[in-house]
PDB file of C-alpha atoms in Angstrom:
ATOM      1  CA  MET A   1      98.323  71.368 109.587  1.00 34.00           C
ATOM      2  CA  PHE A   2     101.840  72.676 110.894  1.00 37.00           C
ATOM      3  CA  ASN A   3     102.597  72.417 114.574  1.00 39.00           C
ATOM      4  CA  THR A   4     105.445  74.813 115.826  1.00 39.00           C
ATOM      5  CA  SER A   5     106.996  74.432 119.657  1.00 43.00           C
ATOM      6  CA  GLY A   6     106.587  78.358 120.077  1.00 45.00           C
ATOM      7  CA  PRO A   7     106.449  81.240 118.619  1.00 45.00           C
ATOM      8  CA  THR A   8     109.048  82.248 116.049  1.00 43.00           C
ATOM      9  CA  ASP A   9     111.028  85.374 114.959  1.00 46.00           C
ATOM     10  CA  THR A  10     111.773  84.347 111.538  1.00 46.00           C
ATOM     11  CA  VAL A  11     111.299  87.050 108.789  1.00 48.00           C
ATOM     12  CA  THR A  12     112.198  86.921 105.204  1.00 56.00           C
ATOM     13  CA  GLN A  13     113.533  90.028 103.142  1.00 64.00           C
ATOM     14  CA  LEU A  14     109.837  90.022 101.625  1.00 62.00           C
ATOM     15  CA  THR A  15     108.029  90.394 104.852  1.00 64.00           C
ATOM     16  CA  TYR A  16     106.781  93.822 106.397  1.00 67.00           C
ATOM     17  CA  LEU A  17     106.337  93.526 110.017  1.00 72.00           C
ATOM     18  CA  PRO A  18     102.716  94.182 111.299  1.00 75.00           C
ATOM     19  CA  LYS A  19     102.655  97.889 112.780  1.00 80.00           C
ATOM     20  CA  VAL A  20     100.640  96.905 115.925  1.00 75.00           C
ATOM     21  CA  ASP A  21     101.830 100.113 117.920  1.00 82.00           C
ATOM     22  CA  ASP A  22     100.705 102.439 115.095  1.00 82.00           C
ATOM     23  CA  PRO A  23      97.652 101.047 113.158  1.00 81.00           C
ATOM     24  CA  ARG A  24      97.766 103.391 110.815  1.00 84.00           C
ATOM     25  CA  ARG A  25     101.118 102.592 109.381  1.00 83.00           C
ATOM     26  CA  ASP A  26      99.580  98.965 109.434  1.00 84.00           C
ATOM     27  CA  TRP A  27      98.067  97.702 105.741  1.00 83.00           C
ATOM     28  CA  VAL A  28      95.805  94.834 107.514  1.00 84.00           C
ATOM     29  CA  ALA A  29      94.632  97.545 109.980  1.00 84.00           C
ATOM     30  CA  SER A  30      93.877 100.448 108.065  1.00 84.00           C
ATOM     31  CA  VAL A  31      93.176  99.379 104.694  1.00 86.00           C
ATOM     32  CA  ALA A  32      92.238  95.371 104.527  1.00 86.00           C
ATOM     33  CA  VAL A  33      89.947  95.121 107.401  1.00 87.00           C
ATOM     34  CA  PRO A  34      87.592  98.117 106.702  1.00 87.00           C
ATOM     35  CA  ALA A  35      87.561  96.906 102.938  1.00 87.00           C
ATOM     36  CA  PHE A  36      86.721  93.214 104.370  1.00 89.00           C
ATOM     37  CA  LEU A  37      83.837  94.325 106.569  1.00 89.00           C
ATOM     38  CA  ALA A  38      82.484  96.876 104.283  1.00 86.00           C
ATOM     39  CA  HIS A  39      82.439  94.020 101.514  1.00 87.00           C
ATOM     40  CA  ARG A  40      81.113  91.602 103.996  1.00 90.00           C
ATOM     41  CA  ALA A  41      78.168  93.734 104.699  1.00 88.00           C
ATOM     42  CA  HIS A  42      76.463  93.207 100.993  1.00 87.00           C
ATOM     43  CA  ASN A  43      78.053  89.895  99.630  1.00 87.00           C
ATOM     44  CA  LYS A  44      79.016  86.524 101.032  1.00 89.00           C
ATOM     45  CA  VAL A  45      81.980  84.911 100.789  1.00 89.00           C
ATOM     46  CA  ARG A  46      82.750  81.507 101.353  1.00 89.00           C
ATOM     47  CA  ASN A  47      86.048  80.794  99.218  1.00 87.00           C
ATOM     48  CA  PHE A  48      88.857  83.142  99.492  1.00 87.00           C
ATOM     49  CA  VAL A  49      91.988  82.945  97.665  1.00 82.00           C
ATOM     50  CA  THR A  50      94.610  86.057  98.147  1.00 81.00           C
ATOM     51  CA  VAL A  51      97.584  87.097  96.133  1.00 76.00           C
ATOM     52  CA  VAL A  52      99.922  88.662  98.030  1.00 68.00           C
ATOM     53  CA  THR A  53     103.606  89.937  98.780  1.00 60.00           C
ATOM     54  CA  GLY A  54     105.080  88.733 101.600  1.00 56.00           C
ATOM     55  CA  ALA A  55     103.607  87.479 105.191  1.00 61.00           C
ATOM     56  CA  GLU A  56      99.836  88.275 104.121  1.00 69.00           C
ATOM     57  CA  LEU A  57      98.366  88.789 107.546  1.00 78.00           C
ATOM     58  CA  GLY A  58      95.021  89.472 105.513  1.00 81.00           C
ATOM     59  CA  ALA A  59      94.031  86.032 105.417  1.00 85.00           C
ATOM     60  CA  ILE A  60      94.200  85.759 108.562  1.00 86.00           C
ATOM     61  CA  ALA A  61      91.705  88.610 109.199  1.00 87.00           C
ATOM     62  CA  ALA A  62      89.769  87.136 106.377  1.00 89.00           C
ATOM     63  CA  THR A  63      89.151  84.111 108.260  1.00 90.00           C
ATOM     64  CA  ASP A  64      87.943  86.116 111.083  1.00 91.00           C
ATOM     65  CA  ILE A  65      85.672  88.152 109.485  1.00 92.00           C
ATOM     66  CA  PHE A  66      84.449  85.953 106.665  1.00 92.00           C
ATOM     67  CA  ASP A  67      82.683  82.722 107.058  1.00 92.00           C
ATOM     68  CA  LEU A  68      84.816  80.691 105.203  1.00 91.00           C
ATOM     69  CA  GLY A  69      84.828  77.236 103.696  1.00 89.00           C
ATOM     70  CA  CYS A  70      87.809  77.321 101.379  1.00 86.00           C
ATOM     71  CA  LEU A  71      91.401  79.732 102.293  1.00 85.00           C
ATOM     72  CA  ALA A  72      94.184  79.738  99.799  1.00 80.00           C
ATOM     73  CA  ILE A  73      97.422  81.957  99.895  1.00 78.00           C
ATOM     74  CA  THR A  74      99.636  82.635  96.708  1.00 74.00           C
ATOM     75  CA  ASP A  75     102.203  85.093  96.112  1.00 69.00           C
ATOM     76  CA  ARG A  76     103.581  87.586  93.375  1.00 69.00           C
ATOM     77  CA  HIS A  77     107.247  86.876  93.988  1.00 69.00           C
ATOM     78  CA  GLN A  78     108.398  83.707  92.045  1.00 74.00           C
ATOM     79  CA  ALA A  79     110.787  82.658  94.983  1.00 74.00           C
ATOM     80  CA  VAL A  80     108.022  82.418  97.283  1.00 69.00           C
ATOM     81  CA  VAL A  81     105.731  80.356  94.940  1.00 72.00           C
ATOM     82  CA  ASP A  82     108.629  78.203  94.506  1.00 78.00           C
ATOM     83  CA  ALA A  83     109.222  77.549  98.047  1.00 72.00           C
ATOM     84  CA  ALA A  84     105.882  76.730  98.357  1.00 69.00           C
ATOM     85  CA  ALA A  85     105.573  74.240  95.293  1.00 72.00           C
ATOM     86  CA  GLU A  86     108.989  72.501  96.489  1.00 74.00           C
ATOM     87  CA  ASN A  87     107.056  72.040  99.893  1.00 69.00           C
ATOM     88  CA  ILE A  88     103.644  70.306  98.444  1.00 67.00           C
ATOM     89  CA  CYS A  89     106.160  68.339  96.445  1.00 71.00           C
ATOM     90  CA  ASN A  90     107.858  66.916  99.785  1.00 67.00           C
ATOM     91  CA  THR A  91     104.663  65.703 101.246  1.00 63.00           C
ATOM     92  CA  SER A  92     103.429  62.297 100.323  1.00 55.00           C
ATOM     93  CA  THR A  93      99.775  64.189  99.752  1.00 61.00           C
ATOM     94  CA  GLY A  94     100.856  66.697  97.290  1.00 53.00           C
ATOM     95  CA  ALA A  95     103.139  65.303  95.006  1.00 52.00           C
ATOM     96  CA  GLY A  96     102.159  65.472  91.547  1.00 56.00           C
ATOM     97  CA  LYS A  97      99.076  67.519  92.152  1.00 57.00           C
ATOM     98  CA  PHE A  98      99.711  70.594  90.768  1.00 57.00           C
ATOM     99  CA  ARG A  99      96.628  72.088  87.950  1.00 61.00           C
ATOM    100  CA  LEU A 100      95.459  75.034  86.827  1.00 58.00           C
ATOM    101  CA  ILE A 101      91.942  75.753  88.361  1.00 64.00           C
ATOM    102  CA  ALA A 102      89.410  78.637  88.075  1.00 69.00           C
ATOM    103  CA  VAL A 103      89.210  80.283  91.287  1.00 69.00           C
ATOM    104  CA  LEU A 104      86.583  82.899  90.522  1.00 78.00           C
ATOM    105  CA  SER A 105      82.990  81.658  90.810  1.00 81.00           C
ATOM    106  CA  PRO A 106      80.357  82.970  88.790  1.00 83.00           C
ATOM    107  CA  THR A 107      79.112  84.965  91.547  1.00 84.00           C
ATOM    108  CA  GLY A 108      82.747  85.928  92.948  1.00 87.00           C
ATOM    109  CA  ALA A 109      85.006  88.876  92.803  1.00 89.00           C
ATOM    110  CA  VAL A 110      88.130  90.277  92.393  1.00 88.00           C
ATOM    111  CA  ILE A 111      89.190  92.616  95.409  1.00 86.00           C
ATOM    112  CA  SER A 112      92.261  94.950  94.730  1.00 85.00           C
ATOM    113  CA  SER A 113      93.872  96.693  97.555  1.00 80.00           C
ATOM    114  CA  ILE A 114      96.079  99.138  95.849  1.00 79.00           C
ATOM    115  CA  GLY A 115      98.100 102.178  97.327  1.00 82.00           C
ATOM    116  CA  GLY A 116      97.081 104.749  95.977  1.00 75.00           C
ATOM    117  CA  ARG A 117     100.403 106.689  94.666  1.00 86.00           C
ATOM    118  CA  VAL A 118      98.391 106.412  91.129  1.00 86.00           C
ATOM    119  CA  PRO A 119      95.083 108.192  89.975  1.00 88.00           C
ATOM    120  CA  LEU A 120      91.970 106.274  90.862  1.00 90.00           C
ATOM    121  CA  ALA A 121      91.206 106.624  87.248  1.00 90.00           C
ATOM    122  CA  ALA A 122      93.773 104.276  86.877  1.00 89.00           C
ATOM    123  CA  LEU A 123      93.072 101.816  88.838  1.00 88.00           C
ATOM    124  CA  LEU A 124      89.512 101.724  87.345  1.00 91.00           C
ATOM    125  CA  LYS A 125      91.033 101.979  83.657  1.00 92.00           C
ATOM    126  CA  MET A 126      93.045  98.699  84.624  1.00 90.00           C
ATOM    127  CA  ALA A 127      90.419  96.729  85.918  1.00 91.00           C
ATOM    128  CA  SER A 128      88.304  97.599  82.631  1.00 93.00           C
ATOM    129  CA  GLU A 129      90.888  97.013  80.293  1.00 93.00           C
ATOM    130  CA  ALA A 130      91.106  93.239  81.740  1.00 90.00           C
ATOM    131  CA  GLY A 131      87.640  92.880  80.868  1.00 92.00           C
ATOM    132  CA  TYR A 132      86.227  93.673  84.849  1.00 92.00           C
ATOM    133  CA  ARG A 133      83.596  95.782  86.214  1.00 93.00           C
ATOM    134  CA  ALA A 134      85.109  98.049  88.723  1.00 92.00           C
ATOM    135  CA  LYS A 135      83.506  99.218  91.780  1.00 89.00           C
ATOM    136  CA  ILE A 136      85.279 101.034  94.858  1.00 89.00           C
ATOM    137  CA  VAL A 137      84.788  99.496  98.121  1.00 87.00           C
ATOM    138  CA  THR A 138      86.963 101.589 100.638  1.00 87.00           C
ATOM    139  CA  TYR A 139      88.993 104.730  99.906  1.00 89.00           C
ATOM    140  CA  THR A 140      91.236 105.305 102.948  1.00 89.00           C
ATOM    141  CA  TRP A 141      94.840 106.533 103.967  1.00 90.00           C
ATOM    142  CA  LYS A 142      97.673 105.009 105.550  1.00 89.00           C
ATOM    143  CA  ILE A 143     101.151 106.360 106.943  1.00 88.00           C
ATOM    144  CA  GLN A 144     104.249 105.079 104.500  1.00 88.00           C
ATOM    145  CA  SER A 145     105.807 102.370 106.444  1.00 84.00           C
ATOM    146  CA  GLU A 146     109.485 102.048 106.149  1.00 82.00           C
ATOM    147  CA  PRO A 147     109.691 105.333 103.949  1.00 84.00           C
ATOM    148  CA  GLU A 148     113.468 105.309 104.185  1.00 81.00           C
ATOM    149  CA  GLU A 149     113.691 101.987 102.275  1.00 81.00           C
ATOM    150  CA  VAL A 150     110.529 102.136 100.106  1.00 82.00           C
ATOM    151  CA  VAL A 151     110.587 105.375  98.379  1.00 85.00           C
ATOM    152  CA  GLY A 152     113.285 105.015  96.767  1.00 87.00           C
ATOM    153  CA  GLY A 153     111.867 102.216  94.587  1.00 87.00           C
ATOM    154  CA  TYR A 154     108.857 104.319  93.737  1.00 88.00           C
ATOM    155  CA  LYS A 155     111.485 107.073  92.416  1.00 88.00           C
ATOM    156  CA  LYS A 156     113.120 104.545  90.236  1.00 89.00           C
ATOM    157  CA  ASN A 157     110.264 103.358  88.893  1.00 88.00           C
ATOM    158  CA  GLN A 158     109.391 106.884  88.050  1.00 88.00           C
ATOM    159  CA  GLU A 159     112.553 107.236  86.635  1.00 90.00           C
ATOM    160  CA  ASP A 160     111.993 104.277  84.435  1.00 92.00           C
ATOM    161  CA  GLY A 161     109.253 105.996  82.514  1.00 89.00           C
ATOM    162  CA  HIS A 162     106.210 104.382  85.300  1.00 85.00           C
ATOM    163  CA  GLY A 163     103.989 107.267  86.775  1.00 79.00           C
ATOM    164  CA  PRO A 164     104.240 109.979  88.118  1.00 84.00           C
ATOM    165  CA  LEU A 165     104.110 108.723  91.453  1.00 89.00           C
ATOM    166  CA  TYR A 166     102.472 110.812  94.411  1.00 90.00           C
ATOM    167  CA  PHE A 167     102.870 110.730  98.052  1.00 92.00           C
ATOM    168  CA  CYS A 168     101.242 112.917 100.477  1.00 92.00           C
ATOM    169  CA  PRO A 169     101.872 114.516 104.004  1.00 91.00           C
ATOM    170  CA  ALA A 170     100.312 112.710 106.320  1.00 90.00           C
ATOM    171  CA  LYS A 171      99.284 115.354 108.373  1.00 91.00           C
ATOM    172  CA  ILE A 172      96.904 116.493 105.308  1.00 93.00           C
ATOM    173  CA  LEU A 173      95.623 112.960 104.696  1.00 92.00           C
ATOM    174  CA  ARG A 174      94.785 112.634 108.673  1.00 90.00           C
ATOM    175  CA  ASN A 175      92.779 116.473 108.479  1.00 91.00           C
ATOM    176  CA  THR A 176      91.142 115.190 105.260  1.00 90.00           C
ATOM    177  CA  PHE A 177      90.296 111.656 106.139  1.00 87.00           C
ATOM    178  CA  GLY A 178      90.036 112.465 110.165  1.00 80.00           C
ATOM    179  CA  SER A 179      86.112 112.767 110.133  1.00 65.00           C
ATOM    180  CA  LEU A 180      85.475 110.324 107.415  1.00 65.00           C
ATOM    181  CA  HIS A 181      84.410 106.481 107.919  1.00 61.00           C
ATOM    182  CA  PRO A 182      86.585 104.485 106.367  1.00 58.00           C
ATOM    183  CA  ALA A 183      83.974 102.985 104.013  1.00 53.00           C
ATOM    184  CA  VAL A 184      83.358 106.722 102.760  1.00 52.00           C
ATOM    185  CA  ALA A 185      83.947 105.990  98.906  1.00 44.00           C
ATOM    186  CA  THR A 186      81.586 103.245  98.409  1.00 47.00           C
ATOM    187  CA  ARG A 187      80.222 105.896  95.899  1.00 56.00           C
ATOM    188  CA  ARG A 188      82.909 106.365  93.067  1.00 61.00           C
ATOM    189  CA  THR A 189      81.855 110.354  93.088  1.00 67.00           C
ATOM    190  CA  ARG A 190      82.599 110.930  96.556  1.00 84.00           C
ATOM    191  CA  ALA A 191      85.847 108.839  96.428  1.00 87.00           C
ATOM    192  CA  ALA A 192      86.781 111.373  93.455  1.00 88.00           C
ATOM    193  CA  GLU A 193      86.050 114.533  95.476  1.00 90.00           C
ATOM    194  CA  THR A 194      88.294 113.400  98.222  1.00 91.00           C
ATOM    195  CA  GLU A 195      91.034 112.513  95.299  1.00 92.00           C
ATOM    196  CA  GLU A 196      90.383 116.091  94.045  1.00 93.00           C
ATOM    197  CA  SER A 197      90.774 117.768  97.552  1.00 93.00           C
ATOM    198  CA  LEU A 198      94.607 116.274  97.838  1.00 94.00           C
ATOM    199  CA  LEU A 199      95.718 117.709  94.504  1.00 93.00           C
ATOM    200  CA  LYS A 200      97.235 120.472  95.664  1.00 94.00           C
ATOM    201  CA  HIS A 201      99.116 118.870  98.282  1.00 94.00           C
ATOM    202  CA  ARG A 202     100.488 115.741  96.296  1.00 92.00           C
ATOM    203  CA  ILE A 203     104.292 115.453  96.307  1.00 89.00           C
ATOM    204  CA  ASP A 204     105.830 112.748  93.742  1.00 88.00           C
ATOM    205  CA  ALA A 205     108.596 110.180  94.817  1.00 88.00           C
ATOM    206  CA  SER A 206     111.586 112.084  93.655  1.00 87.00           C
ATOM    207  CA  VAL A 207     110.798 115.087  95.632  1.00 85.00           C
ATOM    208  CA  VAL A 208     109.842 112.616  98.465  1.00 86.00           C
ATOM    209  CA  ALA A 209     113.116 110.681  98.211  1.00 77.00           C
ATOM    210  CA  TYR A 210     115.069 114.268  98.409  1.00 77.00           C
ATOM    211  CA  GLU A 211     113.241 115.553 101.121  1.00 81.00           C
ATOM    212  CA  LEU A 212     113.612 112.252 103.312  1.00 76.00           C
ATOM    213  CA  ASN A 213     117.526 112.404 102.762  1.00 66.00           C
ATOM    214  CA  ARG A 214     117.271 116.305 103.342  1.00 73.00           C
ATOM    215  CA  ASN A 215     115.472 116.558 106.708  1.00 75.00           C
ATOM    216  CA  GLY A 216     112.980 113.975 107.007  1.00 74.00           C
ATOM    217  CA  LEU A 217     109.506 113.644 105.967  1.00 76.00           C
ATOM    218  CA  PHE A 218     106.456 112.512 107.620  1.00 86.00           C
ATOM    219  CA  ILE A 219     104.538 111.096 104.280  1.00 89.00           C
ATOM    220  CA  GLY A 220     101.571 108.733 103.580  1.00 91.00           C
ATOM    221  CA  HIS A 221      99.134 107.871 100.443  1.00 92.00           C
ATOM    222  CA  THR A 222      95.937 107.349  99.987  1.00 92.00           C
ATOM    223  CA  ALA A 223      94.763 103.410  99.422  1.00 90.00           C
ATOM    224  CA  ALA A 224      91.716 102.208  97.197  1.00 90.00           C
ATOM    225  CA  ILE A 225      89.774  98.638  97.792  1.00 87.00           C
ATOM    226  CA  VAL A 226      88.225  97.929  94.340  1.00 90.00           C
ATOM    227  CA  ARG A 227      86.069  95.138  93.790  1.00 90.00           C
ATOM    228  CA  SER A 228      85.957  93.968  90.281  1.00 92.00           C
ATOM    229  CA  THR A 229      83.374  91.631  88.569  1.00 92.00           C
ATOM    230  CA  PRO A 230      83.698  90.112  85.010  1.00 90.00           C
ATOM    231  CA  LEU A 231      81.985  92.236  82.032  1.00 87.00           C
TER     232      LEU A 231
END
């Protein structure tokens, strides 16, 4: 239990601030919450472990949506994991209690929330090659946050041979998904149809970076939530 005297403004370099004034730019509001609600409609969740990057407000959303008995948070960034481990060691109750545990129960699932800058087929193949059966929970879109800071990283990855990585004009995404429920892609075929309709509008990361530098470009990307269970 942590007690604070009031709100804090501390933000790390790995943290994306919530976009309270524009939910379509916010990952939790536009992607995670609709997916959690769709998952809850057919599955009971008691234990929730999240592997994140940054602040992970999705964990807070999970506590609101699921009837949790246990919540755990870790991070992809080693610096964050190291800091958490140090904090545990500095408490009398946590010292020396590190051990590997199996966090996925026999009836559990891995929920992957992935910005769709790669084809859906690649996301499903990733799960299959890891020994999991994948199912799309939701397929939606969001406006790219901090594009001037973010797109350059995708451009670099593409130049390094990873990709191609795609974005799409936000206006096209809004028109495509505007009348669709966030859980439109509970059927894989519908998600594929939606993706197919966007192919002619895709622009790769290198072009996006150039356009942003030249005259600004209002861009976004699709986002897929994939539920994977062991084969």
